[in-house]
Coordinates of C-alpha atoms in Angstrom, one line a residue:
T1 CA -15.6 0.6 -5.3
F2 CA -12.6 -0.4 -3.1
A3 CA -10.9 -2.1 -6.2
I4 CA -9.6 1.5 -7.7
I5 CA -7.9 2.1 -4.1
A6 CA -6.2 -1.4 -4.5
A7 CA -5.1 -0.3 -7.9
A8 CA -3.7 2.9 -6.7
I9 CA -1.7 1.3 -3.9
I10 CA 0.0 -0.8 -6.4
S11 CA 0.9 1.9 -8.5
G12 CA 2.8 3.6 -5.7
A13 CA 5.1 0.6 -5.3
V14 CA 6.3 0.7 -9.4
V15 CA 6.7 4.4 -10.0
E16 CA 9.4 5.5 -12.2
R17 CA 9.6 1.9 -13.8
I18 CA 6.5 0.5 -15.5
R19 CA 5.2 1.9 -18.4
F20 CA 1.6 3.5 -18.3
S21 CA 0.2 1.4 -21.0
A22 CA 1.4 -2.0 -19.2
Y23 CA 0.2 -0.7 -16.1
A24 CA -3.3 -0.1 -17.3
I25 CA -3.5 -3.6 -18.8
F26 CA -2.0 -5.2 -15.6
I27 CA -4.6 -3.5 -13.3
V28 CA -7.4 -4.8 -15.6
A29 CA -6.0 -8.4 -15.4
W30 CA -5.4 -8.1 -11.7
V31 CA -8.8 -6.7 -10.6
L32 CA -10.5 -9.4 -12.6
S33 CA -8.0 -12.3 -11.3
V34 CA -7.1 -11.3 -7.8
Y35 CA -9.5 -8.7 -6.4
V36 CA -12.9 -10.1 -7.5
P37 CA -12.2 -13.4 -6.4
L38 CA -10.8 -12.5 -3.0
C39 CA -13.8 -10.1 -2.6
H40 CA -16.2 -12.9 -3.3
W41 CA -14.5 -15.7 -1.2
I42 CA -14.3 -13.0 1.8
W43 CA -17.6 -10.8 1.5
G44 CA -19.8 -12.9 -1.0
G45 CA -20.3 -15.8 1.0
G46 CA -17.3 -17.6 -0.5
W47 CA -15.2 -20.3 1.4
I48 CA -13.1 -17.9 3.5
A49 CA -16.3 -16.4 4.9
E50 CA -17.9 -20.0 5.4
M51 CA -14.8 -20.8 7.3
G52 CA -15.4 -17.9 9.7
A53 CA -12.6 -15.5 9.2
K54 CA -13.7 -11.7 9.5
D55 CA -12.6 -8.8 7.4
F56 CA -14.8 -5.8 8.0
A57 CA -13.5 -3.4 5.6
G58 CA -10.9 -4.7 3.5
G59 CA -7.9 -6.0 5.3
T60 CA -7.4 -8.8 3.1
V61 CA -9.5 -7.7 -0.1
V62 CA -8.1 -4.4 -0.3
H63 CA -4.9 -4.2 1.7
I64 CA -3.2 -7.7 1.7
S65 CA -4.0 -8.2 -1.8
S66 CA -2.5 -4.8 -3.1
G67 CA 0.3 -4.9 -0.8
T68 CA 1.3 -8.1 -1.5
S69 CA 1.0 -7.5 -5.2
A70 CA 2.9 -4.6 -5.0
F71 CA 5.9 -6.3 -3.5
A72 CA 5.8 -8.9 -6.2
L73 CA 5.4 -6.3 -9.0
A74 CA 8.2 -4.1 -7.6
S75 CA 10.4 -7.3 -7.4
L76 CA 10.1 -8.4 -10.8
L77 CA 10.3 -5.1 -12.5
G78 CA 13.8 -4.3 -10.5
E79 CA 14.6 -1.1 -8.7
R80 CA 14.7 2.3 -10.2
K81 CA 17.7 3.6 -12.0
H82 CA 18.6 6.1 -9.3
R83 CA 17.2 4.6 -6.3
G84 CA 18.2 6.3 -3.0
E85 CA 19.0 9.7 -4.2
S86 CA 15.4 11.0 -4.1
F87 CA 13.8 12.8 -0.8
P88 CA 10.2 13.9 -0.2
S89 CA 10.1 17.1 -2.2
N90 CA 7.0 18.7 -0.8
L91 CA 6.5 18.0 2.9
P92 CA 3.4 20.1 3.4
F93 CA 1.6 18.0 0.5
V94 CA 2.6 14.9 2.4
I95 CA 0.7 16.2 5.6
L96 CA -2.1 17.6 3.5
G97 CA -2.5 14.2 1.5
G98 CA -2.4 12.1 4.6
G99 CA -5.0 14.2 6.4
I100 CA -7.5 14.1 3.4
L101 CA -6.7 10.3 3.4
W102 CA -7.5 10.0 7.0
L103 CA -10.7 12.0 6.5
G104 CA -11.8 9.7 3.5
W105 CA -11.1 6.6 5.7
T106 CA -14.2 7.5 7.7
G107 CA -16.3 6.4 4.7
F108 CA -14.0 3.8 3.8
N109 CA -14.6 2.0 7.3
G110 CA -17.7 3.7 8.4
G111 CA -19.4 2.9 5.2
S112 CA -18.6 -0.9 5.4
A113 CA -21.7 -0.9 8.1
F114 CA -23.9 -0.3 5.2
A115 CA -26.2 1.9 7.3
A116 CA -26.0 4.8 9.7
N117 CA -26.2 2.9 12.8
G118 CA -24.3 1.9 16.1
D119 CA -21.6 -0.4 13.9
C120 CA -21.1 2.7 11.8
A121 CA -20.2 4.8 14.7
L122 CA -18.2 2.4 16.2
A123 CA -16.3 1.9 13.1
I124 CA -15.3 5.5 12.8
A125 CA -14.7 5.8 16.4
T126 CA -12.2 2.9 16.3
T127 CA -10.6 4.2 13.0
Y128 CA -9.6 7.4 14.5
V129 CA -8.1 6.0 17.7
A130 CA -6.1 3.4 15.9
A131 CA -4.8 6.0 13.5
A132 CA -3.8 8.5 16.0
A133 CA -2.3 5.6 18.2
A134 CA -0.3 4.4 15.3
M135 CA 1.0 8.0 14.6
I136 CA 2.2 8.3 18.1
T137 CA 3.8 5.2 18.1
W138 CA 5.6 5.7 14.7
V139 CA 7.2 8.8 15.7
S140 CA 8.3 7.6 19.2
V141 CA 9.9 4.9 17.2
E142 CA 11.7 7.5 14.9
R143 CA 12.8 9.5 18.1
I144 CA 14.1 6.6 19.8
L145 CA 16.0 5.1 16.8
D146 CA 16.8 8.5 14.8
G147 CA 16.8 10.9 17.4
A148 CA 14.0 13.0 15.9
P149 CA 10.5 12.5 14.5
T150 CA 9.4 13.1 10.9
S151 CA 6.4 14.5 9.4
V152 CA 6.7 11.8 6.7
G153 CA 6.7 9.3 9.5
A154 CA 3.8 11.0 11.1
M155 CA 1.7 10.5 8.0
S156 CA 3.1 6.8 7.4
G157 CA 2.1 6.0 11.1
A158 CA -1.3 7.3 10.6
V159 CA -1.9 5.3 7.4
A160 CA -0.4 2.2 9.1
G161 CA -3.0 2.7 11.8
L162 CA -5.8 3.1 9.4
V163 CA -4.9 -0.1 7.6
N164 CA -4.4 -1.9 11.0
I165 CA -8.1 -1.3 12.0
T166 CA -9.8 -1.9 8.8
P167 CA -10.2 -5.9 9.1
C168 CA -11.5 -5.1 12.5
A169 CA -12.9 -1.7 12.9
G170 CA -16.4 -2.7 13.6
F171 CA -15.7 -5.7 15.8
V172 CA -13.4 -4.0 18.3
E173 CA -14.0 -1.4 20.9
P174 CA -12.1 1.9 21.0
L175 CA -9.9 0.7 24.0
G176 CA -9.0 -2.3 21.8
A177 CA -8.4 -0.3 18.8
L178 CA -5.6 1.6 20.8
G179 CA -3.8 -1.8 21.1
V180 CA -4.5 -2.6 17.3
G181 CA -3.0 0.7 16.2
A182 CA 0.1 0.9 18.6
I183 CA 1.0 -2.8 17.8
G184 CA 0.4 -2.6 14.2
A185 CA 2.4 0.5 13.8
I186 CA 5.4 -1.4 15.4
C187 CA 5.1 -4.1 12.9
C188 CA 4.8 -1.8 9.9
V189 CA 7.6 0.6 10.9
F190 CA 10.1 -2.2 11.4
A191 CA 8.9 -3.8 8.2
A192 CA 9.6 -0.7 6.1
R193 CA 12.8 -0.2 8.0
G194 CA 13.9 -3.8 7.6
L195 CA 13.1 -4.0 3.8
K196 CA 15.2 -0.7 3.3
K197 CA 18.3 -2.0 5.2
L198 CA 18.2 -5.6 3.7
N199 CA 17.5 -3.8 0.4
L200 CA 15.1 -6.8 -0.6
V201 CA 12.9 -4.5 -2.9
D202 CA 12.5 -1.1 -4.3
D203 CA 9.1 -0.4 -2.9
S204 CA 8.7 3.4 -3.7
L205 CA 6.0 4.3 -1.0
D206 CA 6.3 1.4 1.4
C207 CA 3.2 -0.2 0.2
F208 CA 4.1 -3.7 1.2
S209 CA 5.0 -2.3 4.5
L210 CA 2.0 -0.3 5.4
H211 CA -0.5 -2.1 3.4
G212 CA 0.6 -5.8 3.1
V213 CA 2.0 -5.8 6.5
G214 CA -0.5 -3.4 8.1
G215 CA -3.5 -5.5 6.8
F216 CA -2.0 -8.9 7.9
A217 CA -1.2 -7.5 11.5
G218 CA -5.0 -6.1 11.4
A219 CA -6.2 -9.5 10.8
I220 CA -4.3 -10.9 13.5
L221 CA -4.8 -8.2 16.0
G222 CA -8.4 -8.6 15.3
G223 CA -8.2 -12.3 16.7
F224 CA -7.2 -10.9 19.9
F225 CA -9.5 -7.7 20.2
D226 CA -12.5 -9.0 18.9
L227 CA -15.4 -8.3 21.2
E228 CA -17.0 -11.5 20.6
D229 CA -14.6 -14.1 20.0
G230 CA -11.2 -12.5 20.7
L231 CA -8.6 -14.0 22.9
I232 CA -8.4 -11.1 25.2
Y233 CA -12.2 -11.6 25.6
G234 CA -12.3 -15.1 26.6
G235 CA -12.3 -16.3 23.1
D236 CA -11.0 -19.9 22.2
G237 CA -8.5 -19.1 19.5
L238 CA -10.4 -20.1 16.8
L239 CA -11.3 -16.6 15.2
L240 CA -7.3 -15.9 15.3
A241 CA -6.6 -19.3 13.6
K242 CA -9.3 -18.5 11.1
N243 CA -8.2 -14.9 10.6
L244 CA -4.6 -16.1 9.9
A245 CA -5.4 -18.8 7.5
G246 CA -7.6 -16.1 5.5
A247 CA -4.8 -13.4 5.5
A248 CA -2.1 -16.0 4.7
F249 CA -4.1 -17.4 1.8
G250 CA -4.7 -13.7 0.6
V251 CA -0.8 -13.2 0.4
V252 CA 0.1 -16.6 -1.1
Y253 CA -2.7 -16.1 -3.8
S254 CA -2.1 -12.4 -4.5
A255 CA 1.8 -12.8 -5.0
A256 CA 1.1 -15.8 -7.2
V257 CA -1.2 -14.6 -9.5
T258 CA 0.5 -11.2 -9.6
A259 CA 3.7 -13.1 -11.0
V260 CA 1.6 -15.0 -13.5
I261 CA 0.1 -12.0 -14.8
F262 CA 3.5 -10.2 -15.3
F263 CA 5.3 -13.0 -17.0
L264 CA 2.4 -13.7 -19.4
M265 CA 2.2 -9.8 -20.3
R266 CA 6.3 -10.0 -20.8
L267 CA 5.6 -12.4 -23.4
V268 CA 3.9 -10.0 -25.6
M269 CA 4.9 -6.4 -24.3
R270 CA 7.5 -4.6 -22.7
M271 CA 6.8 -3.8 -18.8
R272 CA 9.5 -1.4 -18.1
V273 CA 10.4 1.9 -19.2
S274 CA 13.6 2.3 -21.4
E275 CA 16.8 4.0 -19.8
E276 CA 16.4 6.7 -22.3
Q277 CA 12.9 7.4 -21.1
V278 CA 14.2 7.5 -17.4
A279 CA 16.8 10.1 -18.3
Y280 CA 14.5 12.3 -19.8
G281 CA 11.9 12.1 -17.1
K282 CA 8.7 10.1 -17.1
N283 CA 6.9 13.5 -17.0
E284 CA 8.5 14.1 -20.3
N285 CA 7.6 11.3 -22.1
S286 CA 4.4 9.9 -20.2
G287 CA 2.7 13.6 -19.9
K288 CA 3.3 17.0 -21.0
P289 CA 2.1 19.3 -17.9
N290 CA 4.6 19.8 -15.4
A291 CA 3.7 20.6 -11.6
F292 CA 6.4 22.9 -11.1
G293 CA 6.4 24.8 -14.2
E294 CA 9.6 26.7 -15.7
H295 CA 11.3 26.1 -12.4
S296 CA 11.5 22.5 -12.4
Q297 CA 14.5 20.5 -13.2
R298 CA 14.4 19.7 -16.9
F299 CA 16.6 17.1 -19.0
K300 CA 19.5 18.8 -20.6
P301 CA 21.2 16.6 -23.4
E302 CA 24.5 17.4 -22.2
E303 CA 24.0 15.9 -18.9
A304 CA 22.9 12.6 -20.3
P305 CA 26.2 10.7 -20.0
T306 CA 25.6 10.6 -16.1
L307 CA 22.4 9.0 -16.8
L308 CA 22.8 7.1 -20.2
T309 CA 25.8 5.0 -21.7
S310 CA 25.6 7.3 -24.6
A311 CA 23.8 10.6 -25.0
P312 CA 21.2 11.4 -27.4
A313 CA 22.2 14.0 -30.1
S314 CA 21.8 17.7 -29.3
G315 CA 18.0 18.2 -30.4
A316 CA 16.9 14.6 -30.4
E317 CA 13.4 13.8 -30.3
K318 CA 12.4 13.1 -26.9
P319 CA 11.2 9.4 -26.6
T320 CA 7.6 8.8 -25.9
E321 CA 5.9 6.4 -24.1
V322 CA 3.3 4.0 -25.9

């Protein structure tokens, strides 16, 4: 189900800060109180569907909800201890993962037609066109502003395009998908750059910029490029207004309920990992296996003063996350 995808998106914004047990409980509460109601209101014949807003494969249900909630949760948790000191550690895996995600989106959007028919084929075609257009747009912006494109930027652009087209994949033609992907990518890339420049929130994987902003942009662009009621095809603007209202409600509702869940949970449990756990590393106290084996950087007690106000005694037991 799409619910687990939304949960994964939220996790990307709060890495290195939230306790695993707190995250597990939060996600259960979030799915029941945010995802499920939105799913019913939009896809289950609820008031947003009756209003006439269109969401083909989850622009609001999945991406706006998770992206907005990721922003709210990251803001409430606070930033990482050593924010700004990290950098992509495995670029080939970034590209591999982005490619797998792109392939998987074939089922994400195409499967939302619920049949192997023309709507399914159209959704798949527009998905690939939008992703390609967005990827080219993102790296072009990097080339103009930074002097060179990056592989992370290419994959970020592709994901932005996939998110942009999600709410309207079955409602636009491939030429329209080109516009959705390109315009949506511009919204996402400047949102990501702007949040970093303004230092508003420590969103580790740009979840809000790619999914929250991307889903919102896709909903709005659907009001322009929709084959039946889009403004470009002679529509009266009602679909645009309805999509805007549905997307805006998704933003407000997701942020508000996320904040309520956070504050209620904080009354009974600690949400954030301790500074000592951060110093030892989340891998050391949350899970023993290490991806890089003996060649990985491991915590050394004598280096603790640079991470903690007071170093643990030599040989002290590593903190364990509960």
